[in-house]
Amino acid sequence: MLFDYGVGRLVPTAGVREFEAADDASAPQAVQTGATG
């Protein structure tokens, strides 16, 4: 998941952002980690 979030930051596309939003709801821990770095 961390890799996915990294890609989302590098390539903020609509599809990636939607994927992140869905991931956020199911993996709050990963969200926090991604937000820090």
XYZ file of C-alpha atoms in Angstrom:
37
model
C 0.000 0.000 0.000
C 2.819 2.380 0.809
C 4.096 2.001 -2.743
C 0.634 2.815 -4.094
C 0.496 5.991 -2.027
C 3.946 6.980 -3.284
C 2.774 6.559 -6.867
C -0.305 8.621 -6.084
C 1.875 11.484 -4.916
C 4.088 11.311 -7.982
C 1.232 10.824 -10.433
C -1.924 12.482 -9.048
C -4.361 11.195 -11.659
C -8.126 10.918 -11.170
C -7.955 7.120 -11.149
C -5.126 7.036 -8.631
C -6.845 9.538 -6.362
C -10.028 7.473 -6.402
C -8.009 4.367 -5.600
C -6.345 6.167 -2.692
C -9.707 7.352 -1.395
C -10.979 3.774 -1.382
C -7.760 2.586 0.243
C -8.003 5.336 2.869
C -11.319 3.985 4.110
C -9.995 0.423 4.386
C -6.449 1.167 5.585
C -6.270 4.200 7.908
C -2.856 3.080 9.176
C -1.394 3.170 5.677
C -2.930 6.596 5.189
C -1.144 7.949 8.243
C 2.166 6.480 7.092
C 1.724 7.868 3.587
C 0.837 11.285 4.970
C 4.065 11.459 6.968
C 6.297 10.593 4.064
